[in-house]
């Protein structure tokens, strides 16, 4: 069993001993710490906090504890029920609340759940703010309201308002989409995508069939939207009759497409394709884009095609959004299928990604597989280096950086581990915060080249660890 406390929230498996799992006692403690932080950082706020959840089986139990604790802290609670992560983010600003808690473990299996914490802008807490919440929780430095100052509870549905916000985006070409008469198949993993995506597709005039569309939290397969987990929907597309496959994770902030022939469009290319569409319609002279260091180089190539500037951020959504604000990026996100479009909000949003992608297909009059061929071809290999608990991982990464800093044809980036950027490929090494391992991501024009590069670097690291 596991309980992981981090700057982004608390995550763990359900059941077991207090302090070792995501259990009622720790949920109360962490929610109390968050409410205390919000009160300290927003002294003149509205006194409201939004709570939304995905369809996990444990969600109702966790929701009841979170809402009750917030009421006990004197906060009014707007419970938006079964809702996506981006819906909850938008609900915070739409309701002018002081913050929000999303009850979701994202792509983790069904026995996991988590609390993700939002500020008054509907965005994830910064590292400094997250550390403050952790400190308050560790010290149990919170005080509950007396009987005359308990909070009030209400329920409100923000799904339609989320869909309205997507439909109102300037680049969502609903007329072209309706004219294209798309027929799609959707895998919503038996979570909240099965509630909101039909509303979006109906508004866009798209015909659809849902697989795993009941929001009961009984995930039909591993919920991470990777090719190895999507055999069912891929087989459905191979049988013909559909223009596109759409896959979301349980909280609908990650998005993957499958081409009409049943082949993966590639989760790394979700952001690339949407960015290409947005950039092609931009009047900005030198538009900026952002993704994290472990995302495909194809976004950089597409950005340069339109005379723009690509920027890399450390891994983590809050790091990407921080960089996006810094460079005033037109669009950004992560290679795991996360699209962040500031015209909507600073959060990964699969609904925005779907609407913009369908707009692109409709305007171009092409198939998904034809669109995919217009982008640079790259392949990413994902490996790991297992070390011992006594290994000084930071020292090893410093040695790798020093070794390659001497080479003129390699650009070294150390904002998040060490990334070695070669003219035609790259490799990124990041240490785990919970295990003695180094994650190794590498990208090249073929998978063989990517794996070869990874192995070369891994051999160097293993030799360093022995010396």
XYZ file of C-alpha atoms in Angstrom:
467
model
C 0.000 0.000 0.000
C 1.158 3.559 -0.668
C 0.638 7.137 0.455
C 2.532 9.788 -1.483
C 2.571 13.396 -0.281
C 3.832 15.995 -2.732
C 3.496 19.666 -3.607
C 0.618 18.799 -5.974
C -1.464 16.989 -3.370
C -1.825 13.632 -1.671
C -2.115 10.352 -3.552
C -2.441 6.774 -2.409
C -4.155 3.421 -2.450
C -7.444 2.900 -0.657
C -7.576 0.805 2.513
C -5.007 -0.181 5.114
C -3.247 1.533 7.981
C -3.467 5.250 8.693
C -0.334 7.021 7.494
C 0.373 4.328 4.904
C -2.591 4.737 2.547
C -5.187 7.234 1.386
C -7.533 6.829 4.345
C -10.141 8.991 6.126
C -7.729 10.234 8.790
C -5.109 11.429 6.319
C -7.783 12.898 4.001
C -9.103 15.017 6.909
C -5.600 16.108 7.872
C -4.561 17.111 4.376
C -7.856 18.825 3.534
C -7.599 20.803 6.775
C -4.056 21.871 5.886
C -5.184 22.988 2.432
C -8.104 25.002 3.831
C -5.740 26.626 6.331
C -3.364 27.561 3.527
C -6.195 29.031 1.446
C -7.372 31.129 4.384
C -3.842 32.425 4.999
C -3.113 33.168 1.335
C -6.585 34.525 0.471
C -7.643 36.552 3.536
C -10.190 38.591 1.568
C -11.586 35.702 -0.435
C -15.167 34.623 -0.996
C -15.014 31.748 1.471
C -15.920 29.205 -1.224
C -14.075 26.081 -2.383
C -15.073 23.875 -5.332
C -14.941 20.080 -5.084
C -15.154 17.805 -8.125
C -14.352 14.132 -8.642
C -13.849 11.515 -11.295
C -15.888 8.296 -11.242
C -13.559 6.148 -9.147
C -15.292 3.677 -6.869
C -13.735 5.352 -3.823
C -14.707 8.828 -5.017
C -17.946 9.160 -3.074
C -16.261 8.173 0.186
C -13.409 10.619 -0.351
C -15.798 13.388 -1.481
C -17.900 13.076 1.668
C -14.828 13.407 3.897
C -13.374 16.323 1.918
C -16.631 18.262 1.852
C -17.341 17.630 5.537
C -13.848 18.742 6.513
C -14.099 21.945 4.469
C -17.443 22.728 6.121
C -15.806 22.130 9.489
C -13.075 24.594 8.525
C -15.757 27.201 7.879
C -15.698 27.076 4.085
C -18.739 27.019 1.847
C -18.505 24.049 -0.516
C -19.648 23.995 -4.138
C -19.841 20.296 -4.929
C -19.885 19.894 -8.719
C -20.168 16.103 -8.505
C -18.801 13.879 -11.251
C -16.642 16.257 -13.266
C -13.425 16.331 -15.247
C -10.259 17.963 -13.970
C -10.565 20.848 -16.482
C -14.242 21.310 -15.566
C -13.276 21.669 -11.917
C -10.517 24.130 -12.802
C -12.950 26.266 -14.774
C -15.585 26.018 -12.045
C -13.217 27.719 -9.582
C -12.977 30.868 -11.688
C -16.568 30.746 -12.929
C -17.847 30.631 -9.332
C -15.217 33.100 -8.070
C -14.101 30.599 -5.460
C -10.913 30.722 -3.395
C -9.706 27.332 -4.595
C -10.674 23.826 -5.534
C -9.977 20.182 -4.786
C -10.081 17.593 -7.545
C -10.591 14.039 -6.294
C -8.823 11.961 -8.926
C -5.757 9.785 -9.324
C -5.654 10.626 -13.028
C -4.341 7.632 -15.010
C -3.550 5.473 -11.956
C -5.459 2.167 -11.520
C -8.873 1.897 -9.841
C -7.579 1.235 -6.297
C -5.805 4.618 -6.230
C -7.258 8.028 -5.505
C -5.860 11.484 -4.814
C -6.558 15.078 -3.876
C -5.254 17.628 -6.396
C -5.171 21.188 -5.145
C -6.080 24.387 -6.994
C -5.600 28.077 -6.255
C -8.158 30.831 -6.894
C -7.181 30.881 -10.586
C -8.196 27.240 -10.982
C -4.551 26.281 -11.433
C -2.349 23.826 -9.581
C -0.417 25.176 -6.623
C 3.162 26.308 -7.129
C 5.999 24.380 -5.514
C 6.302 26.995 -2.766
C 2.569 26.893 -2.026
C 2.497 23.102 -2.104
C 5.359 22.924 0.368
C 3.477 25.271 2.653
C 0.470 22.926 2.646
C 2.756 19.998 3.461
C 4.270 21.927 6.361
C 0.846 22.833 7.783
C -0.238 19.195 7.532
C 2.941 17.909 9.197
C 2.507 20.334 12.110
C -1.280 19.899 12.247
C -1.438 23.695 12.415
C -5.135 24.129 11.723
C -8.181 25.251 13.661
C -11.808 24.345 12.998
C -14.809 26.679 13.000
C -17.245 26.949 15.874
C -20.905 26.028 15.454
C -21.934 29.520 14.321
C -19.305 29.699 11.596
C -19.556 26.315 9.881
C -19.631 26.401 6.114
C -22.607 25.795 3.843
C -22.957 23.084 1.222
C -24.482 23.293 -2.261
C -24.375 21.258 -5.443
C -23.965 22.720 -8.910
C -23.317 21.250 -12.376
C -20.673 22.968 -14.520
C -20.554 20.509 -17.428
C -22.694 22.599 -19.766
C -20.737 25.746 -18.902
C -17.499 23.933 -19.725
C -18.881 22.846 -23.099
C -20.137 26.395 -23.729
C -16.632 27.730 -23.036
C -15.118 25.310 -25.559
C -17.712 26.110 -28.197
C -17.010 29.843 -27.780
C -13.304 29.509 -28.586
C -12.526 31.438 -31.777
C -10.704 28.577 -33.479
C -13.365 25.957 -32.821
C -14.989 25.728 -36.256
C -18.298 24.082 -35.370
C -19.766 24.761 -38.810
C -16.922 22.956 -40.596
C -17.094 20.048 -38.162
C -20.830 19.603 -38.668
C -20.384 19.758 -42.432
C -17.732 17.009 -42.277
C -20.219 14.517 -40.756
C -17.583 12.840 -38.602
C -18.353 9.460 -37.063
C -16.096 8.698 -34.100
C -15.667 6.009 -31.465
C -14.762 7.068 -27.923
C -13.209 5.139 -25.029
C -13.908 7.043 -21.810
C -12.653 4.250 -19.494
C -15.954 4.179 -17.526
C -15.287 7.552 -15.956
C -16.454 11.143 -16.309
C -15.607 11.429 -20.004
C -18.739 9.351 -20.570
C -20.794 12.180 -19.037
C -19.375 15.306 -20.666
C -18.014 14.163 -24.034
C -21.463 13.266 -25.461
C -22.538 16.829 -24.661
C -19.558 18.252 -26.556
C -19.911 15.919 -29.544
C -23.655 16.628 -29.788
C -22.961 20.364 -29.915
C -20.328 19.808 -32.605
C -22.673 17.667 -34.719
C -20.447 14.589 -34.497
C -21.888 11.051 -34.582
C -20.369 8.776 -31.963
C -20.215 5.365 -30.360
C -18.918 4.953 -26.806
C -16.853 2.091 -25.462
C -16.634 1.908 -21.670
C -18.936 4.914 -21.458
C -20.643 4.254 -18.115
C -19.264 6.479 -15.349
C -19.098 3.741 -12.716
C -15.354 3.784 -11.989
C -14.913 0.136 -12.949
C -12.093 0.733 -15.407
C -12.288 -1.762 -18.278
C -8.517 -1.736 -18.816
C -5.418 0.041 -17.551
C -6.574 3.674 -17.637
C -3.373 5.213 -18.996
C -4.114 6.056 -22.676
C -1.148 4.182 -24.174
C -1.195 1.881 -27.187
C -0.610 -1.250 -25.098
C -3.869 -0.563 -23.219
C -6.087 0.327 -26.188
C -6.465 -2.906 -28.144
C -10.273 -2.820 -27.937
C -10.848 0.557 -29.553
C -8.041 -0.008 -32.065
C -9.708 -3.245 -33.205
C -13.039 -1.428 -33.508
C -11.478 1.140 -35.846
C -9.747 -1.525 -37.919
C -13.152 -3.009 -38.716
C -14.029 0.251 -40.467
C -16.889 2.715 -40.353
C -15.276 5.388 -38.189
C -13.250 8.508 -38.983
C -11.421 8.724 -35.668
C -10.898 7.130 -32.286
C -10.830 9.345 -29.182
C -9.395 8.155 -25.865
C -9.292 10.057 -22.565
C -8.020 9.154 -19.122
C -10.317 8.995 -16.050
C -10.207 12.750 -15.337
C -10.148 13.844 -19.008
C -7.032 15.998 -19.036
C -5.085 13.605 -21.269
C -6.099 12.870 -24.843
C -5.046 10.317 -27.446
C -6.303 9.812 -30.996
C -6.486 6.689 -33.132
C -6.542 6.978 -36.912
C -9.340 5.669 -39.089
C -7.240 2.596 -39.932
C -6.854 1.587 -36.285
C -3.286 2.828 -35.886
C -2.274 5.177 -33.098
C -1.960 8.827 -34.045
C 0.609 8.972 -31.233
C 0.002 10.609 -27.852
C 3.085 12.786 -28.390
C 1.422 14.155 -31.515
C -1.834 15.236 -29.851
C -0.245 18.535 -28.788
C 1.795 18.788 -32.003
C -1.287 18.531 -34.248
C -3.376 20.973 -32.210
C -0.463 23.423 -31.999
C -0.001 23.222 -35.771
C -3.661 24.176 -36.260
C -3.492 27.043 -33.752
C -0.209 28.394 -35.145
C -1.508 28.250 -38.721
C -4.288 30.662 -37.726
C -2.134 32.992 -35.652
C -1.395 36.591 -36.601
C 1.302 36.832 -33.920
C 4.662 37.554 -35.653
C 6.778 35.159 -33.571
C 4.414 32.878 -31.625
C 5.762 30.978 -28.644
C 5.032 27.387 -27.657
C 6.024 25.337 -24.606
C 6.279 21.682 -23.695
C 8.270 19.803 -21.098
C 11.779 18.472 -21.647
C 10.575 14.896 -22.180
C 8.180 15.784 -25.002
C 8.783 15.291 -28.701
C 10.984 17.605 -30.743
C 8.209 17.728 -33.345
C 6.579 20.642 -31.497
C 9.798 22.633 -31.890
C 9.874 21.834 -35.622
C 6.246 22.840 -36.149
C 6.744 26.046 -34.165
C 9.778 27.014 -36.247
C 7.784 26.369 -39.429
C 5.554 29.282 -38.472
C 8.447 31.517 -37.443
C 7.834 30.933 -33.775
C 9.966 30.154 -30.756
C 9.833 26.872 -28.890
C 10.524 26.822 -25.143
C 11.200 23.853 -22.861
C 10.000 23.569 -19.270
C 10.686 21.153 -16.449
C 8.352 18.155 -16.282
C 5.080 18.877 -14.483
C 2.005 20.825 -15.541
C 2.646 23.733 -13.155
C 6.156 24.122 -14.619
C 4.763 24.173 -18.156
C 2.088 26.764 -17.329
C 4.610 28.927 -15.480
C 6.853 28.952 -18.550
C 3.873 29.607 -20.825
C 2.981 32.719 -18.851
C 6.603 33.847 -18.851
C 6.907 33.716 -22.658
C 3.227 34.496 -23.384
C 2.862 31.194 -25.238
C 0.050 30.751 -27.719
C -0.254 27.074 -26.832
C 1.603 24.473 -24.820
C 1.283 21.244 -22.955
C 2.855 17.868 -22.437
C 3.707 14.955 -24.677
C 1.414 12.663 -22.703
C -1.560 14.042 -24.604
C -2.073 17.184 -22.529
C -3.161 20.329 -24.422
C -3.012 23.684 -22.611
C -4.659 26.523 -24.529
C -4.527 29.843 -22.633
C -7.482 31.322 -24.507
C -9.519 28.760 -22.546
C -7.521 28.349 -19.325
C -4.106 27.294 -18.026
C -4.826 23.602 -17.603
C -4.716 20.442 -19.692
C -8.123 20.013 -21.290
C -9.112 17.101 -23.522
C -12.346 18.861 -24.568
C -10.368 21.766 -25.989
C -8.007 19.325 -27.709
C -10.865 17.383 -29.298
C -12.650 20.492 -30.612
C -9.483 22.010 -32.100
C -8.328 18.707 -33.607
C -11.701 18.101 -35.291
C -11.642 21.703 -36.551
C -8.260 21.032 -38.135
C -9.416 17.803 -39.771
C -12.582 19.449 -41.059
C -10.830 22.475 -42.521
C -8.101 20.395 -44.149
C -10.553 17.828 -45.489
C -8.147 14.983 -44.731
C -8.138 11.796 -42.694
C -6.340 11.458 -39.373
C -3.679 9.220 -40.922
C -3.090 11.763 -43.716
C -2.746 14.550 -41.140
C -0.277 12.491 -39.130
C 2.012 12.132 -42.172
C 2.422 15.912 -42.401
C 4.419 16.055 -39.168
C 8.103 15.215 -38.573
C 8.594 11.566 -37.633
C 10.207 10.898 -34.263
C 10.223 7.951 -31.886
C 10.631 8.097 -28.100
C 12.117 5.251 -26.059
C 11.450 5.091 -22.325
C 13.908 3.284 -20.048
C 15.088 3.375 -16.464
C 18.331 2.885 -14.608
C 17.985 0.985 -11.331
C 20.503 2.005 -8.691
C 21.014 1.292 -5.004
C 19.698 3.392 -2.145
C 23.259 4.484 -1.329
C 23.900 5.839 -4.839
C 24.379 9.604 -5.057
C 22.119 10.212 -8.044
C 22.704 13.969 -8.069
C 26.459 13.429 -8.274
C 26.037 11.066 -11.222
C 23.840 13.533 -13.104
C 26.422 16.256 -12.448
C 29.119 14.019 -13.947
C 27.000 13.344 -17.037
C 26.437 17.070 -17.464
C 30.162 17.811 -17.138
C 31.070 15.046 -19.599
C 28.850 16.368 -22.380
C 29.230 20.089 -21.640
C 32.629 19.857 -23.338
C 31.114 18.745 -26.654
C 30.278 21.554 -29.057
C 27.524 19.617 -30.842
C 25.546 18.943 -27.651
C 23.279 21.398 -25.847
C 22.977 20.587 -22.143
C 19.878 21.587 -20.162
C 19.852 20.999 -16.398
C 16.612 22.665 -15.279
C 15.129 19.206 -14.644
C 17.724 16.470 -14.379
C 20.001 16.522 -17.431
C 18.883 16.712 -21.048
C 21.449 16.195 -23.799
C 20.248 17.713 -27.056
C 22.151 16.424 -30.102
C 21.563 17.796 -33.633
C 19.296 14.885 -34.618
C 18.273 13.297 -31.298
C 18.089 13.846 -27.541
C 18.157 11.994 -24.233
C 16.699 13.186 -20.921
C 17.718 11.800 -17.517
C 15.544 12.519 -14.466
C 15.849 11.067 -11.004
C 12.837 9.699 -9.198
C 11.788 11.431 -5.973
C 10.626 8.158 -4.418
C 12.978 5.446 -5.725
C 16.747 5.079 -6.419
C 16.231 5.158 -10.174
C 16.922 7.461 -13.110
C 14.284 7.664 -15.829
C 15.794 7.796 -19.291
C 13.774 9.204 -22.204
C 15.385 9.373 -25.624
C 14.135 10.449 -29.040
C 15.423 9.954 -32.582
C 14.128 9.445 -36.119
C 13.842 5.683 -35.560
C 13.115 3.620 -32.463
C 16.372 1.742 -33.005
C 18.355 4.993 -32.850
C 16.446 6.117 -29.754
C 17.102 2.830 -27.944
C 20.766 2.875 -28.985
C 21.238 6.379 -27.604
C 19.537 5.421 -24.347
C 21.736 2.361 -23.957
C 24.908 4.374 -24.549
C 23.979 6.823 -21.808
C 22.796 4.076 -19.468
C 26.117 2.264 -19.833
C 27.948 5.482 -18.940
C 25.791 5.962 -15.855
C 26.237 2.367 -14.695
C 30.008 2.741 -15.017
C 29.905 5.993 -13.050
C 27.866 4.368 -10.283
C 30.535 1.678 -9.853
C 33.454 4.090 -9.664
